[in-house]
Coordinates of C-alpha atoms (C1' of nucleotides) in Angstrom, one line a residue:
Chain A
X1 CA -117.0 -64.6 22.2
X2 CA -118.3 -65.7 25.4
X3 CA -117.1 -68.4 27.1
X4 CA -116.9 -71.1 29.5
X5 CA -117.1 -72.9 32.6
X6 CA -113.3 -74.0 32.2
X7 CA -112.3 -70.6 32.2
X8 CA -114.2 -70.0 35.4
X9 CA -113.2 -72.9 37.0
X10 CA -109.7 -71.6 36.4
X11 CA -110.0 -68.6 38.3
X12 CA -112.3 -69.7 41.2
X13 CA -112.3 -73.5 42.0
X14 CA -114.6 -73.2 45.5
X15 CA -116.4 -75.7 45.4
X16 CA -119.1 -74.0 47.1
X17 CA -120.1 -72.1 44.3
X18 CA -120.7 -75.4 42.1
X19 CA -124.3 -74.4 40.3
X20 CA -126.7 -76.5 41.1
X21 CA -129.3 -75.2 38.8
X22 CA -128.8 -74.4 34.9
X23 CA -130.1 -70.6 36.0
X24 CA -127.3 -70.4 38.9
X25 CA -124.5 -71.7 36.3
X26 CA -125.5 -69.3 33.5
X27 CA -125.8 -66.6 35.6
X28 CA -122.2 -66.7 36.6
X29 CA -121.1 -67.5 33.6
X30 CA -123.0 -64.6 32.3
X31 CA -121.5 -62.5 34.9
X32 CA -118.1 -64.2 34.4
X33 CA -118.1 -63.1 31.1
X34 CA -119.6 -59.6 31.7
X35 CA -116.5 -58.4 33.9
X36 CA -113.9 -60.3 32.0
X37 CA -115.0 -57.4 29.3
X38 CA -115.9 -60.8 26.9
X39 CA -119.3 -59.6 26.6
X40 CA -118.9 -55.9 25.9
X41 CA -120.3 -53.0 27.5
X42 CA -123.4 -51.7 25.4
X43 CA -123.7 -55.0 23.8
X44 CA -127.4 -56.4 23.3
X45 CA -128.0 -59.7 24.8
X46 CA -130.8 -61.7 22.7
X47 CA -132.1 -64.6 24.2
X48 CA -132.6 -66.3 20.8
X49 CA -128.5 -65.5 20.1
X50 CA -127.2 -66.7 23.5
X51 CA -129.4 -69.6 24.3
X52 CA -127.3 -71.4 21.5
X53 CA -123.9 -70.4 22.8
X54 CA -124.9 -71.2 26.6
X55 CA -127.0 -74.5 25.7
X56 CA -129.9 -73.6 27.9
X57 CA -133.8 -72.2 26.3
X58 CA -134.9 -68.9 26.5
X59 CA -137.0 -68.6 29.6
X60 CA -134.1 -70.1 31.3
X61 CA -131.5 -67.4 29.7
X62 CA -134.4 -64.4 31.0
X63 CA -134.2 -65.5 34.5
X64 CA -130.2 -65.3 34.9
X65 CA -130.3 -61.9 32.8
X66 CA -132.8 -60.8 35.3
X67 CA -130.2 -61.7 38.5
X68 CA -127.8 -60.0 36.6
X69 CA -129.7 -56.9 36.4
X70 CA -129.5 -56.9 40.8
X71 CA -126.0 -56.8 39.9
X72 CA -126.3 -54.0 37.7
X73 CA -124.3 -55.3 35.3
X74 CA -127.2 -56.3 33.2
X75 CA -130.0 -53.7 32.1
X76 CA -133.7 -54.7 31.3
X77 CA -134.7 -52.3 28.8
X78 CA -139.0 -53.1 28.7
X79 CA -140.1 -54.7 26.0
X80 CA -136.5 -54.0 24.1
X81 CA -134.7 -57.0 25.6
X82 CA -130.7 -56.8 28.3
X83 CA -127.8 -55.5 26.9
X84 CA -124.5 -55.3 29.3
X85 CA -124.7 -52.1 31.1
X86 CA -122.7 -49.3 29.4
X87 CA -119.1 -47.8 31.3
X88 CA -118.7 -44.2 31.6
X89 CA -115.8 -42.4 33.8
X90 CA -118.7 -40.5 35.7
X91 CA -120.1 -44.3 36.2
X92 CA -116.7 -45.5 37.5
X93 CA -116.2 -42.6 39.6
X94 CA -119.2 -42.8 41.8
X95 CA -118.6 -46.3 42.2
X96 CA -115.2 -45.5 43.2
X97 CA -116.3 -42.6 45.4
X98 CA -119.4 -45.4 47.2
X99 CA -116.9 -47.6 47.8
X100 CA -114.4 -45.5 49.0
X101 CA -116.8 -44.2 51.5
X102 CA -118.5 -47.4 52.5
X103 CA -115.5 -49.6 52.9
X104 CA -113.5 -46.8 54.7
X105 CA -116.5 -47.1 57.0
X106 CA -116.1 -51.2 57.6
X107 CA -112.6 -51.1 57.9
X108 CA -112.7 -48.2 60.6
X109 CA -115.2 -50.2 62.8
X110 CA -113.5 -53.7 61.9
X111 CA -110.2 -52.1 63.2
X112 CA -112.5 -51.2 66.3
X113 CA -114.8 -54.4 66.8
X114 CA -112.5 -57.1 65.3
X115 CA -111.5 -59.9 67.3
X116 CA -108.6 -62.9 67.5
X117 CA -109.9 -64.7 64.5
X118 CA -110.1 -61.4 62.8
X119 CA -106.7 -61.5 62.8
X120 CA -105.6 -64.3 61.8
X121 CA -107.7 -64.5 58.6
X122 CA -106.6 -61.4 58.0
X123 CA -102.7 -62.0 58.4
X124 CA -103.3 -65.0 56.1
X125 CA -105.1 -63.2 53.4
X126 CA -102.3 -61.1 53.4
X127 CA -99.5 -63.3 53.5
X128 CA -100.8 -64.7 50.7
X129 CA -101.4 -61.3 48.9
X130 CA -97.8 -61.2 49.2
X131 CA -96.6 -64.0 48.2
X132 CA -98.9 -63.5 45.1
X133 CA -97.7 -60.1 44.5
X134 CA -94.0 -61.2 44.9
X135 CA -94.5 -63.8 41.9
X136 CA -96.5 -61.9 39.3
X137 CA -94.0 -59.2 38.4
X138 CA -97.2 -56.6 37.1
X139 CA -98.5 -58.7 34.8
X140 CA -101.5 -57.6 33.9
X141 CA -104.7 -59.7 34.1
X142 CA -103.3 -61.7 36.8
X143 CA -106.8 -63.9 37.8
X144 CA -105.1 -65.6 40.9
X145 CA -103.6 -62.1 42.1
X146 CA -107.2 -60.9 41.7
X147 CA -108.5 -63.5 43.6
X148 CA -105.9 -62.9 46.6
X149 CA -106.7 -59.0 46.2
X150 CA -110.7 -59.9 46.8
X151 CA -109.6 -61.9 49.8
X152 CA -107.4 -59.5 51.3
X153 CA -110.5 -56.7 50.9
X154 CA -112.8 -59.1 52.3
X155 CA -110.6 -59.8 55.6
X156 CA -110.4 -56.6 55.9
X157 CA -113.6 -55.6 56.4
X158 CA -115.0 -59.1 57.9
X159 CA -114.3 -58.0 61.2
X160 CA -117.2 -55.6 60.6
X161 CA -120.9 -57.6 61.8
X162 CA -122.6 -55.8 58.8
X163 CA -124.4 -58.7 56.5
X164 CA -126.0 -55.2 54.5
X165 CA -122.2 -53.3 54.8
X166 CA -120.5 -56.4 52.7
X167 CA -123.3 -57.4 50.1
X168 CA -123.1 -53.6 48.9
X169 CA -119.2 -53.9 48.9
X170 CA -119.1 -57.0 46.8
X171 CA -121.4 -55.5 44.4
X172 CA -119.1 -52.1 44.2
X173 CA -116.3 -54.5 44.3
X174 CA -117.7 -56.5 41.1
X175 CA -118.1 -53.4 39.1
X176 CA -114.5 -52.1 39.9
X177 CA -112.9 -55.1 38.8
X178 CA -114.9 -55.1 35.3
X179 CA -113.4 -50.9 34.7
X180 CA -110.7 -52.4 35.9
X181 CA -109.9 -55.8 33.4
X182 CA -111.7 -53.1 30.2
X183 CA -109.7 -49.8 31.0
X184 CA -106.6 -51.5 32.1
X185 CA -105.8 -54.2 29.6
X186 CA -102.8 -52.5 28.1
X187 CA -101.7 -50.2 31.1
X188 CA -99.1 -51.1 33.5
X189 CA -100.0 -49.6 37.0
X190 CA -97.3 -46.9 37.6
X191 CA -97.7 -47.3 41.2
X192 CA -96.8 -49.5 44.1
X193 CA -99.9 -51.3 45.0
X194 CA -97.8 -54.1 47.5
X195 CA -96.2 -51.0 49.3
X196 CA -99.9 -49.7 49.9
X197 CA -101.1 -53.6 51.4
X198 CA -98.5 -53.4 53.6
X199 CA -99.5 -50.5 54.9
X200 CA -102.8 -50.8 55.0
X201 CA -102.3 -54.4 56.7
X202 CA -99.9 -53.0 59.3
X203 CA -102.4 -49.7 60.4
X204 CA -105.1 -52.2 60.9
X205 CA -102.7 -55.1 63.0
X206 CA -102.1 -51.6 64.7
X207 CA -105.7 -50.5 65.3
X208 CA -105.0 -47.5 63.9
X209 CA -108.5 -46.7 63.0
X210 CA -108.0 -43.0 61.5
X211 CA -104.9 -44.1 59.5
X212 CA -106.3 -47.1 58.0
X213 CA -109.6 -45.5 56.8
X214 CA -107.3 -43.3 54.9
X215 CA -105.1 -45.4 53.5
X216 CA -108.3 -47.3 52.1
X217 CA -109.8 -44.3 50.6
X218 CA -107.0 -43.3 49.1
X219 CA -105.9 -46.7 47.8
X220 CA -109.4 -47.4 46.2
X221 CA -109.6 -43.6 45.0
X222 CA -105.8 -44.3 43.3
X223 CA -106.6 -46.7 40.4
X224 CA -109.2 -44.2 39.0
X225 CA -106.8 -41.8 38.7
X226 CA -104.7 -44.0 36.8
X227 CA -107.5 -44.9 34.8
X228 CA -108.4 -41.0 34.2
X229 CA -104.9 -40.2 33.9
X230 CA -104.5 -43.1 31.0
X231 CA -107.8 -41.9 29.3
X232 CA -108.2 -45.0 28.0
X233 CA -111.0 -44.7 25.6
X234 CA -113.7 -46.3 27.6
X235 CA -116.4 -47.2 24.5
X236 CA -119.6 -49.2 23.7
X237 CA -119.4 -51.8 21.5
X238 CA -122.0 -52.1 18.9
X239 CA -124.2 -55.0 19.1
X240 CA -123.2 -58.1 17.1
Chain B
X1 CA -118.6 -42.3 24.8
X2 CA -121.3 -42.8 27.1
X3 CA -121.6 -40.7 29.7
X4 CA -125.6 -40.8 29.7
X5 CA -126.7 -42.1 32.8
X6 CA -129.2 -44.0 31.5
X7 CA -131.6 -46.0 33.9
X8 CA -129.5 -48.4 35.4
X9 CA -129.6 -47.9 39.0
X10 CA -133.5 -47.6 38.7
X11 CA -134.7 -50.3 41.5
X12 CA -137.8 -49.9 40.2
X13 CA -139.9 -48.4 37.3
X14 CA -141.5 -45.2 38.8
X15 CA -145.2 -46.4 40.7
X16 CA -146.8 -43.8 38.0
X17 CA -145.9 -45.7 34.8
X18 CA -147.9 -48.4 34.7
X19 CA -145.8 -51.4 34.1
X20 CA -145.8 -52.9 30.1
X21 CA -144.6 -56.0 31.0
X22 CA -146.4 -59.2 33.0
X23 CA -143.3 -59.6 34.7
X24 CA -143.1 -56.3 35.7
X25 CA -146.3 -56.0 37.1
X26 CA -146.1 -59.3 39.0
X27 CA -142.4 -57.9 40.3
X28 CA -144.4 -54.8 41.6
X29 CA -147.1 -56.3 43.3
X30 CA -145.5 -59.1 44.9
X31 CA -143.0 -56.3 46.5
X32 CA -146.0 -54.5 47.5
X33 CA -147.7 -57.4 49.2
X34 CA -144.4 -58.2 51.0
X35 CA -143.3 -54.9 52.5
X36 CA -147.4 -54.7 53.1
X37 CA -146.5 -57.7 55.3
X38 CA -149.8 -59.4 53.5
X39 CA -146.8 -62.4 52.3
X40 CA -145.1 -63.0 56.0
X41 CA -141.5 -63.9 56.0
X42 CA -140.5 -66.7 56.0
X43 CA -143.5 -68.3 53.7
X44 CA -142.7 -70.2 51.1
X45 CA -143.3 -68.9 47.7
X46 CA -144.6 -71.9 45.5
X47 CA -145.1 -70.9 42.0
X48 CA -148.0 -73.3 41.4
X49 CA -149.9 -71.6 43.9
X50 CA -149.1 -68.2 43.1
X51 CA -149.5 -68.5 39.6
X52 CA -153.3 -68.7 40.6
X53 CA -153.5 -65.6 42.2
X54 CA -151.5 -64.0 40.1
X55 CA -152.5 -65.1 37.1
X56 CA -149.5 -66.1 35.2
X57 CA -147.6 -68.6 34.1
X58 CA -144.8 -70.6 36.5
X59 CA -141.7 -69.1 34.1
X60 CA -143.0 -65.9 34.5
X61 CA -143.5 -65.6 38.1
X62 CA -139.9 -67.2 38.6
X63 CA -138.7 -64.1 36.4
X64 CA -140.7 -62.4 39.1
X65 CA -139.1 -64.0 42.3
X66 CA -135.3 -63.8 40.8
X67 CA -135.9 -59.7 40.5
X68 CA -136.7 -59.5 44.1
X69 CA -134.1 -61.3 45.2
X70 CA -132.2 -58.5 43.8
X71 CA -133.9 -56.5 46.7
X72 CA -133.1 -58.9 49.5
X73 CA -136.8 -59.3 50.0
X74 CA -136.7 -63.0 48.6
X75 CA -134.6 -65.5 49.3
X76 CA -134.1 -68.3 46.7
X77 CA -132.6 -71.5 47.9
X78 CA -131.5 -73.9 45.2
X79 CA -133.9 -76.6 44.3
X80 CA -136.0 -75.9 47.0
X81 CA -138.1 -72.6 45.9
X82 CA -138.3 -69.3 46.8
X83 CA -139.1 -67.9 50.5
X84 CA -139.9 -64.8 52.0
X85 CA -137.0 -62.8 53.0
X86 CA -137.3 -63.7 57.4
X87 CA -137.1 -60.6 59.3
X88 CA -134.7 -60.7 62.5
X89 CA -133.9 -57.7 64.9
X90 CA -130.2 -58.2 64.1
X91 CA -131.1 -57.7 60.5
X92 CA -133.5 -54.5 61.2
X93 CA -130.5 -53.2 63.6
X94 CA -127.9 -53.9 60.4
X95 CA -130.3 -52.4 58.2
X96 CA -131.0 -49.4 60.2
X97 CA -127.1 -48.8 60.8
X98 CA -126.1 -49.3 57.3
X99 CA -129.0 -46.8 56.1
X100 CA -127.8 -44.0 59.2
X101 CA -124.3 -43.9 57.8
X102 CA -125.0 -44.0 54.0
X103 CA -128.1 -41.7 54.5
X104 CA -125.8 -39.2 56.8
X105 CA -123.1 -39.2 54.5
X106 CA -125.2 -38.7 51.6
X107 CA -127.3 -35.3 53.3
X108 CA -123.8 -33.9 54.2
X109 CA -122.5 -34.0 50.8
X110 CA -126.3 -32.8 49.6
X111 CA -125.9 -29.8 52.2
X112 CA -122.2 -29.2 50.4
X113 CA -123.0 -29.3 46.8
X114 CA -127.1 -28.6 46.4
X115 CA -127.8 -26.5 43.8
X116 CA -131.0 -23.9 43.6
X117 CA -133.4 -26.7 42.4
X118 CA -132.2 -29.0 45.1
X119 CA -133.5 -26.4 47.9
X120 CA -136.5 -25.5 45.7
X121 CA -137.4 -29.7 45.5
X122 CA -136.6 -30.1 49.1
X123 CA -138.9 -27.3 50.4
X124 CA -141.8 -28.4 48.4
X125 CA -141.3 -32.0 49.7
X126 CA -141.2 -30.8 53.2
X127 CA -144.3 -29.1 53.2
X128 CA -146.2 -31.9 51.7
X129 CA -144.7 -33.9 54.7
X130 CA -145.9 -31.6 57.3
X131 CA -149.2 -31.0 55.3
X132 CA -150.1 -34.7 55.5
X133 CA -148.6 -35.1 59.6
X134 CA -151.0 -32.2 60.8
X135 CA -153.4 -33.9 58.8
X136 CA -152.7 -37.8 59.9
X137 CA -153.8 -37.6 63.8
X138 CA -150.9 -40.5 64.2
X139 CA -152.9 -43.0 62.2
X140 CA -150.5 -46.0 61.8
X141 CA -150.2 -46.9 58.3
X142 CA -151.1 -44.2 56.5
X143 CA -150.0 -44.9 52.9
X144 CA -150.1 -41.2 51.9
X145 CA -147.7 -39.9 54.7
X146 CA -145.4 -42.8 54.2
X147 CA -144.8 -41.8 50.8
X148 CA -144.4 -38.4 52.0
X149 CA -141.6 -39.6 54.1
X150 CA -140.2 -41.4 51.5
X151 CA -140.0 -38.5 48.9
X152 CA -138.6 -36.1 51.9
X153 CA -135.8 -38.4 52.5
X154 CA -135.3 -38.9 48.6
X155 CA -135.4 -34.6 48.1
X156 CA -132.8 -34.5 51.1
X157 CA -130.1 -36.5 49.2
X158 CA -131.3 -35.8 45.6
X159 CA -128.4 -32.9 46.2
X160 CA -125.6 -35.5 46.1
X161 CA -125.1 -36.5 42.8
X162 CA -124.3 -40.0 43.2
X163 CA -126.5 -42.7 41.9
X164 CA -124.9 -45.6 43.8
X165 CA -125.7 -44.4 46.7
X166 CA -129.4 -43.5 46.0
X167 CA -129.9 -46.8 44.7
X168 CA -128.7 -48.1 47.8
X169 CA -130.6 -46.3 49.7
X170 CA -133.8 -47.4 47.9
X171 CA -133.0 -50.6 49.0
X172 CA -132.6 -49.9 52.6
X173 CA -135.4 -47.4 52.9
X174 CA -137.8 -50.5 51.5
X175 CA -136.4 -52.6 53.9
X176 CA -137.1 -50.1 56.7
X177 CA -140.7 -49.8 55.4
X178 CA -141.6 -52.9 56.1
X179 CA -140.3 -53.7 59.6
X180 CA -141.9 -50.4 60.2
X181 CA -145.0 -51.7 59.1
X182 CA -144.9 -55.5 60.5
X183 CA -143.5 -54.2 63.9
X184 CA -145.6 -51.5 64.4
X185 CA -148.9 -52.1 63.4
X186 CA -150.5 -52.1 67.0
X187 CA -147.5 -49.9 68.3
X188 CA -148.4 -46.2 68.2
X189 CA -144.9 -44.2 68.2
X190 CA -144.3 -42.2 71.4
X191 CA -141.7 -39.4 70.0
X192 CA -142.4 -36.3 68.1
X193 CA -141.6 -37.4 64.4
X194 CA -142.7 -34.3 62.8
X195 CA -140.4 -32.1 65.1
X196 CA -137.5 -34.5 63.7
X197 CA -138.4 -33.6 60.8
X198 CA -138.5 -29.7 61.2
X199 CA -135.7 -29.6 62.7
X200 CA -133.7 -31.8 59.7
X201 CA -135.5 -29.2 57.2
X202 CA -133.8 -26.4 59.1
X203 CA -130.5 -27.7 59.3
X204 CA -130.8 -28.6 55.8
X205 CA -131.9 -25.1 54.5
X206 CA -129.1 -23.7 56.5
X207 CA -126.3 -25.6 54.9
X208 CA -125.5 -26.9 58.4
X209 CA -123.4 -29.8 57.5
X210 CA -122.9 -31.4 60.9
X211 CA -126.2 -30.9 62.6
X212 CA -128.1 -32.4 59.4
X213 CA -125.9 -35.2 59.3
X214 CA -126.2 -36.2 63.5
X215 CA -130.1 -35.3 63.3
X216 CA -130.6 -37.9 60.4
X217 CA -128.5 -40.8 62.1
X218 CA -130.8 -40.2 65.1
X219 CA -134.0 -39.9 63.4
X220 CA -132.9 -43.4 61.3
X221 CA -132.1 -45.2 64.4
X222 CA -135.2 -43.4 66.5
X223 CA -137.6 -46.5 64.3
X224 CA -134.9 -49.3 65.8
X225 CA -135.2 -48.0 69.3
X226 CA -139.1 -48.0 69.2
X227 CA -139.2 -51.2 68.0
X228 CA -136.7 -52.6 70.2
X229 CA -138.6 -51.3 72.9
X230 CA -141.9 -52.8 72.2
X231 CA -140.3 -56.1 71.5
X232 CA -142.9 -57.0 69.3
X233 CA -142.5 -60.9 68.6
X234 CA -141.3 -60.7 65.2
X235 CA -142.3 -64.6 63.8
X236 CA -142.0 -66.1 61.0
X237 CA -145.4 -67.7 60.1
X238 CA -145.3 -71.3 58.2
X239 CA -145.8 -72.1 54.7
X240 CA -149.5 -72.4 53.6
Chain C
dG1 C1' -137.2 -33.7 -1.0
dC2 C1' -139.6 -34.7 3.4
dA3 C1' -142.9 -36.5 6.5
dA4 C1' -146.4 -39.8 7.7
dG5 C1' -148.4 -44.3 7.5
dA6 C1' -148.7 -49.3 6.4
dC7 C1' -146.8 -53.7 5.8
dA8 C1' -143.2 -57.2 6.9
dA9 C1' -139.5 -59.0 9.6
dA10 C1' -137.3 -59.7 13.9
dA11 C1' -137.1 -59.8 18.6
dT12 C1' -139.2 -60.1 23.0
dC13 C1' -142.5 -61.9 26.1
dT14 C1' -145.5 -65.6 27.8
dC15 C1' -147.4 -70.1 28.4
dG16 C1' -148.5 -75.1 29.6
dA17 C1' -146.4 -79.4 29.8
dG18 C1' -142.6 -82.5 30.6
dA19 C1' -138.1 -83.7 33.1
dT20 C1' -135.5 -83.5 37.3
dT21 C1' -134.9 -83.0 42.2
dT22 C1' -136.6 -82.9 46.8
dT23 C1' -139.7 -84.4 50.4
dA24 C1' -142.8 -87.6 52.7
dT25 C1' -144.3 -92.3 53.8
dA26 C1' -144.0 -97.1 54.5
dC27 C1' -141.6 -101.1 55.6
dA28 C1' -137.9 -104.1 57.1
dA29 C1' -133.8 -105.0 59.9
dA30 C1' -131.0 -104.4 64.0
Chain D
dT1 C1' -137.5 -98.0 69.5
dT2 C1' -134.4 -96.6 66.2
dT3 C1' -132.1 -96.7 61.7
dG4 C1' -131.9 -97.3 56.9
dT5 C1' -133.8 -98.1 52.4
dA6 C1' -137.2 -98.1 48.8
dT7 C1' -141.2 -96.3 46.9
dA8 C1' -144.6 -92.6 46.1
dA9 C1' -145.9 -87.9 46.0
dA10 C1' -145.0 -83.1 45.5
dA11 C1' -142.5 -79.3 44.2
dT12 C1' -139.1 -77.3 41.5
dC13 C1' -136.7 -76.6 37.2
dT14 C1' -136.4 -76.5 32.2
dC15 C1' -138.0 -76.5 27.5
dG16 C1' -139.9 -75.4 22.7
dA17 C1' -143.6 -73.1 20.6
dG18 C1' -147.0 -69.5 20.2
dA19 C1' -148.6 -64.6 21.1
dT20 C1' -147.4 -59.8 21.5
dT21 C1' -144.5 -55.9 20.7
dT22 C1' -140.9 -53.5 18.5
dT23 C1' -138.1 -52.4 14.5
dG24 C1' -137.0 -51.8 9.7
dT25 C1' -138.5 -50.8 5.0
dC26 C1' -141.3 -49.3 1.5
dT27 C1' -144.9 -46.7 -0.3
dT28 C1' -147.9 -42.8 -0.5
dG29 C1' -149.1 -38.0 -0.3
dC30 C1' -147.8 -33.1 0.2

DNA sequence: GCAAGACAAAATCTCGAGATTTTATACAAA
DNA sequence: TTTGTATAAAATCTCGAGATTTTGTCTTGC
């Protein structure tokens, strides 16, 4: 069942995203809900059904569907209403293969072109990855390690002057973390993801450019192999 | 489980199918009018005037403008309407960098794993190209060879089966479009496009991975470096 | 028994008006 | 002159109901 702006307050406080508009606060709580697997993949999503649960009327419910659908997480079907857009592993792997590719890219040139300040947002991301990391023992689900894990990606690749290069990444980076919170839920990582920070933080404090494009690749390629490896039965829902 | 692709990365519903919905349609031909450069960037998109020449209703045309700000060619900012996306040389350069690696990356993997049909679709594209640039005379804004182009470059990396990245792709090639067309209107180009062209074809037929891949990052950026040249004031014009 | 067609029910799509917020103008005080 | 405030105007944002399309069910005919 869909919920809340608690939850989401919960998990990211910035005050910058406060909505100011009903369509801006049902559209991330939309999308909230969407990659927290609440609202499941496949489901239909009637206006007439959701304007109750969300409070708002149906015009205003169509409008955040249809930002959704830039997100591709929502998918306009003409005349035959949104439902949550389906998961497939040949779905998750091109996303993982796109990101791979693009980020590899950004953190190759931010290695190159990144400057003092670069660097120190970067450190501090990480530190705090750490830290975060240190404290959660693998739990799984872990909202405020995910929130440090986006940061850390984001550092990495904001010494990289590419406005186009980051709003593709953040949409590739939305989509992973949905396969990941559905396929997941129940499947300890059997890896070391810190070990693979640290490295990846220490070839770009180096400047290694070639060795920390592959560490990227290969550290975004590893958690679909886990997820193919577990097999996790990645299924519709039917609609309610 | 669903591993039917569906049509989820579709930016758009294909020009031929004439769209069933009024928001739809208005989504269409407000994205025309803007990469047409007939709605200049930076003017304010007011939905009571709009709604006249558009003929529909405030809600819908909102629908309209939160779809193509999926498509970075709207802006919305919150409670104070909707704007045309403004056009910058620092966002044509990003744009035209972003699109060189993506589109190089994509033709490289195209050369690796193209089947039969891909060369078969490619070929026939190619000639239509050349067909309508012997044909053109270097008319600026010829509508048919621009779509041409645009379904040459889609053949090329139809042989890389990765929807993420075509969808992308679409996105950047739009953008291209129209600084092409607001920058160049008066500008005729000085360099040999169809040669490019050719000489892409060749390197595509001949599976040559590397050539294909430097010839297309030059071509892309070839646009930037015209436009660059003929520093063509790129305003914004006011609201109405 | 199976296919085709018609009616009914449900859902989507669209609209015009009202509520809320922003912007512009006028006026007074320092 | 400049600053601040209050009022008015304009634009945006939101709603609930009606129109259009799709979906499900039943009947009819072969």
């Amino acid at each position: 069942m869909p919920t809340t702006r608690e939850r989401r307050l919960d998990v990211a406080p910035s005050p910058e995203t406060a909505p100011r508009t009903l369509v801006q606060d049902v559209y991330q709580r939309l999308r909230s809900d969407i990659i927290y697997g609440e609202l499941k993949p496949g489901k239909r999503l009637r206006a007439e059904h959701l304007k109750g649960l969300y409070n708002v009327s149906g015009a205003t419910m169509r409008e955040a569907l249809a930002l959704l659908v830039a997100d591709a997480l929502v998918i306009s079907r003409e005349q035959r209403g949104f439902i949550v857009a389906p998961v497939s592993i040949a779905d998750f792997t091109d996303i993982t293969e796109t990101r791979a590719t693009l980020e590899a890219h950004a953190v190759r040139m931010a290695v190159r072109q990144g400057d003092d300040e670069w660097e120190v947002n970067l450190s501090g991301a990480f530190h705090r990855l750490s830290l975060a990391e240190e404290r959660r023992a693998y739990r799984q689900n872990d909202d405020y390690w995910e929130e440090c894990n986006k940061k850390f990606h984001e550092a990495l690749v904001a010494g990289f002057d590419s406005p186009w290069t980051r709003y593709f990444l953040t949409i590739l980076y939305r989509q992973s973390e949905r396969y990941r919170r559905i396929a997941l839920n129940n499947a300890p990582p059997e890896r070391d993801v810190h070990a693979e920070h640290v490295a990846i933080f220490e070839a770009a404090m180096a400047r290694d450019e070639v060795t920390v494009g592959a560490l990227i690749e290969q550290h975004i390629r590893a958690t679909l192999d886990v997820i193919l490896s577990v097999e996790t039965a990645v299924v519709s829902s039917n609609d309610s």
